[in-house]
PDB file of C-alpha atoms in Angstrom:
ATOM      1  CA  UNK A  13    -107.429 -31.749  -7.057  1.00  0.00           C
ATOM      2  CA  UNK A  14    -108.455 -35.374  -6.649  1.00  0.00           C
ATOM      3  CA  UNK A  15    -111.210 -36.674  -4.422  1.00  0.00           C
ATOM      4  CA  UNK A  16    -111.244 -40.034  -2.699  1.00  0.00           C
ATOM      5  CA  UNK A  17    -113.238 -41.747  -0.284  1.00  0.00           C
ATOM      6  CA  UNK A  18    -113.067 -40.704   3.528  1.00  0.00           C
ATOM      7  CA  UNK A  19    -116.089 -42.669   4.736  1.00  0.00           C
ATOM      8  CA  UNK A  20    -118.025 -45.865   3.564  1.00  0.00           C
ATOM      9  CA  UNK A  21    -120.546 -47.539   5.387  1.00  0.00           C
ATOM     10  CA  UNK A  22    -124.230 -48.911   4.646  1.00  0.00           C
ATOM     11  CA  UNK A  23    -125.405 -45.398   5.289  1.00  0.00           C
ATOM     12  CA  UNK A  24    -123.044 -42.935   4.318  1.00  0.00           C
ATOM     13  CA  UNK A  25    -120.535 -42.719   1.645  1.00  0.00           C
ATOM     14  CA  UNK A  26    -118.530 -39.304   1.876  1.00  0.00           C
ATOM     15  CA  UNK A  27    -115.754 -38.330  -0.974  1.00  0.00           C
ATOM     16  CA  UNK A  28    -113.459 -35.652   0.444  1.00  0.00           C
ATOM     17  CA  UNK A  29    -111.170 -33.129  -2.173  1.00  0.00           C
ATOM     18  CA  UNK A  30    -107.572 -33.500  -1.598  1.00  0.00           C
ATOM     19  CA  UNK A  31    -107.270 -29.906  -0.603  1.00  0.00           C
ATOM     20  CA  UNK A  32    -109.701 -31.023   3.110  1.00  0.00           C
ATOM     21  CA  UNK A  33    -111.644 -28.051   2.085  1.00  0.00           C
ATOM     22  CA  UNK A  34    -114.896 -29.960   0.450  1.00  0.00           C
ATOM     23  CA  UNK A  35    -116.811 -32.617   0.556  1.00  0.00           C
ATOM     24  CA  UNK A  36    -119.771 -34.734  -1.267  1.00  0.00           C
ATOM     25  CA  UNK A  37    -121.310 -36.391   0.988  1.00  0.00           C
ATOM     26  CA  UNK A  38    -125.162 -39.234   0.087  1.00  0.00           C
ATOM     27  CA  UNK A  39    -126.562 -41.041   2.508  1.00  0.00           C
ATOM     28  CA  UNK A  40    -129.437 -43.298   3.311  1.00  0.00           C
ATOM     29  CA  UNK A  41    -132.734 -41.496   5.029  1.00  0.00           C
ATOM     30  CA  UNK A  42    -134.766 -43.641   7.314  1.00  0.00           C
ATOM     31  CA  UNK A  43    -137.766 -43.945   4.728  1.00  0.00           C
ATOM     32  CA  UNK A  44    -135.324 -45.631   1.850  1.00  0.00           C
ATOM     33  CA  UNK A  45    -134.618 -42.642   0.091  1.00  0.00           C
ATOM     34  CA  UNK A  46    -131.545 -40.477   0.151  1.00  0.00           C
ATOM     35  CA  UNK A  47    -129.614 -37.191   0.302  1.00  0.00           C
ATOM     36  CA  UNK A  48    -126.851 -35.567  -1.539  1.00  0.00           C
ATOM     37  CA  UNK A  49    -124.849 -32.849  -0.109  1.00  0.00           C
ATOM     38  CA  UNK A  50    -121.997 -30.686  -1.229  1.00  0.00           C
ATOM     39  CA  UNK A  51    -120.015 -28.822   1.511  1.00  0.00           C
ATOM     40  CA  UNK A  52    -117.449 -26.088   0.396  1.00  0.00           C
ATOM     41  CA  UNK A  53    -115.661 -24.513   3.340  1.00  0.00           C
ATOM     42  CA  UNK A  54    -114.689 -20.551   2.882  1.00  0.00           C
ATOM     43  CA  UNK A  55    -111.190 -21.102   3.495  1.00  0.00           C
ATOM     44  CA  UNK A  56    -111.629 -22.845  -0.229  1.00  0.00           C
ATOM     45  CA  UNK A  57    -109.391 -21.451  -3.313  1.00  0.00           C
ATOM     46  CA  UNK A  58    -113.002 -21.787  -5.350  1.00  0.00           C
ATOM     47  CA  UNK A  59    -116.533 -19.903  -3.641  1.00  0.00           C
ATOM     48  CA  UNK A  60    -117.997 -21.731  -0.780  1.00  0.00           C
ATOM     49  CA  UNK A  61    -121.043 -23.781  -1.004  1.00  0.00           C
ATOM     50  CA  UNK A  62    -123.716 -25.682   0.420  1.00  0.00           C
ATOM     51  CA  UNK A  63    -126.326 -27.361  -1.177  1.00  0.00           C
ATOM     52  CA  UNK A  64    -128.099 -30.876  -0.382  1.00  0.00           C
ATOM     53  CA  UNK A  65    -130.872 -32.404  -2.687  1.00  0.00           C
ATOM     54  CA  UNK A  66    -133.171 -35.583  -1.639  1.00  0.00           C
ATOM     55  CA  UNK A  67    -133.341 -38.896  -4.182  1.00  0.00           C
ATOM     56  CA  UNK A  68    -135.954 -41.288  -4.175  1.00  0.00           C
ATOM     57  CA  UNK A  69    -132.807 -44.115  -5.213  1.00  0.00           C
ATOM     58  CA  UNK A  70    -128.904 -44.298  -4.619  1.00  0.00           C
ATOM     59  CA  UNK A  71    -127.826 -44.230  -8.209  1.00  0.00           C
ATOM     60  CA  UNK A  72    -129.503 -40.566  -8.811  1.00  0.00           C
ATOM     61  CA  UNK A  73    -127.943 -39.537  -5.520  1.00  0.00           C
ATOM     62  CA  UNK A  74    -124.852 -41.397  -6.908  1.00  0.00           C
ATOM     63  CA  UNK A  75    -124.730 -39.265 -10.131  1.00  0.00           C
ATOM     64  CA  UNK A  76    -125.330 -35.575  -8.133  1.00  0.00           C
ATOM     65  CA  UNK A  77    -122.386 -36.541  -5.791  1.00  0.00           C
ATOM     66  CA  UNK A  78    -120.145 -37.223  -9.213  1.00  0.00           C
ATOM     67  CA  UNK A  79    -121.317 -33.858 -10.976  1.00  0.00           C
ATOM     68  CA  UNK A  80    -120.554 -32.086  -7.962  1.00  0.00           C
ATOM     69  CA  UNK A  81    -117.311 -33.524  -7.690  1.00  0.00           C
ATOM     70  CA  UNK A  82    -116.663 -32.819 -11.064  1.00  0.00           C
ATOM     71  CA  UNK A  83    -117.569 -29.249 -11.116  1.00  0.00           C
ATOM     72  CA  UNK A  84    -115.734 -28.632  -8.008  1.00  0.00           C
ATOM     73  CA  UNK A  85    -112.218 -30.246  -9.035  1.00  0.00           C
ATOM     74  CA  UNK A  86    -109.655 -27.716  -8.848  1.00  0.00           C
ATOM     75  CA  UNK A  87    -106.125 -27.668  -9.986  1.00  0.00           C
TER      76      UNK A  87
END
């Protein structure tokens, strides 16, 4: 299933899977760095998850969101 973007601002930039049942989500902290987080509801076809990870810059929190999305593309 395809992601695309459901939210982009200067803080948060949110990718949602076509299916509505998960979402990468990174956005800006107050001290300049930032968080990734992967939300997997249970109602998913694949096993729910949750998992967030702090960045120091947007480009690593950049690539977590895409290898997320990648790993949790469904068909």
């Amino acid at each position: 299933m395809p992601w695309s973007v459901g939210r982009e601002d200067d803080v948060i930039t949110e990718w949602e899977r076509s299916d509505d049942y998960a979402t990468v989500r990174i956005r800006e902290r107050g001290d300049g760095g930032f968080v990734a987080r992967l939300d997997v509801m249970e109602q998913a076809a694949d096993e729910s998850a949750y998992e967030r990870e702090r960045f120091d810059d947007r480009e690593a929190a950049l690539e977590r969101a895409a290898t997320w999305r990648k790993e949790r593309d469904v068909e």
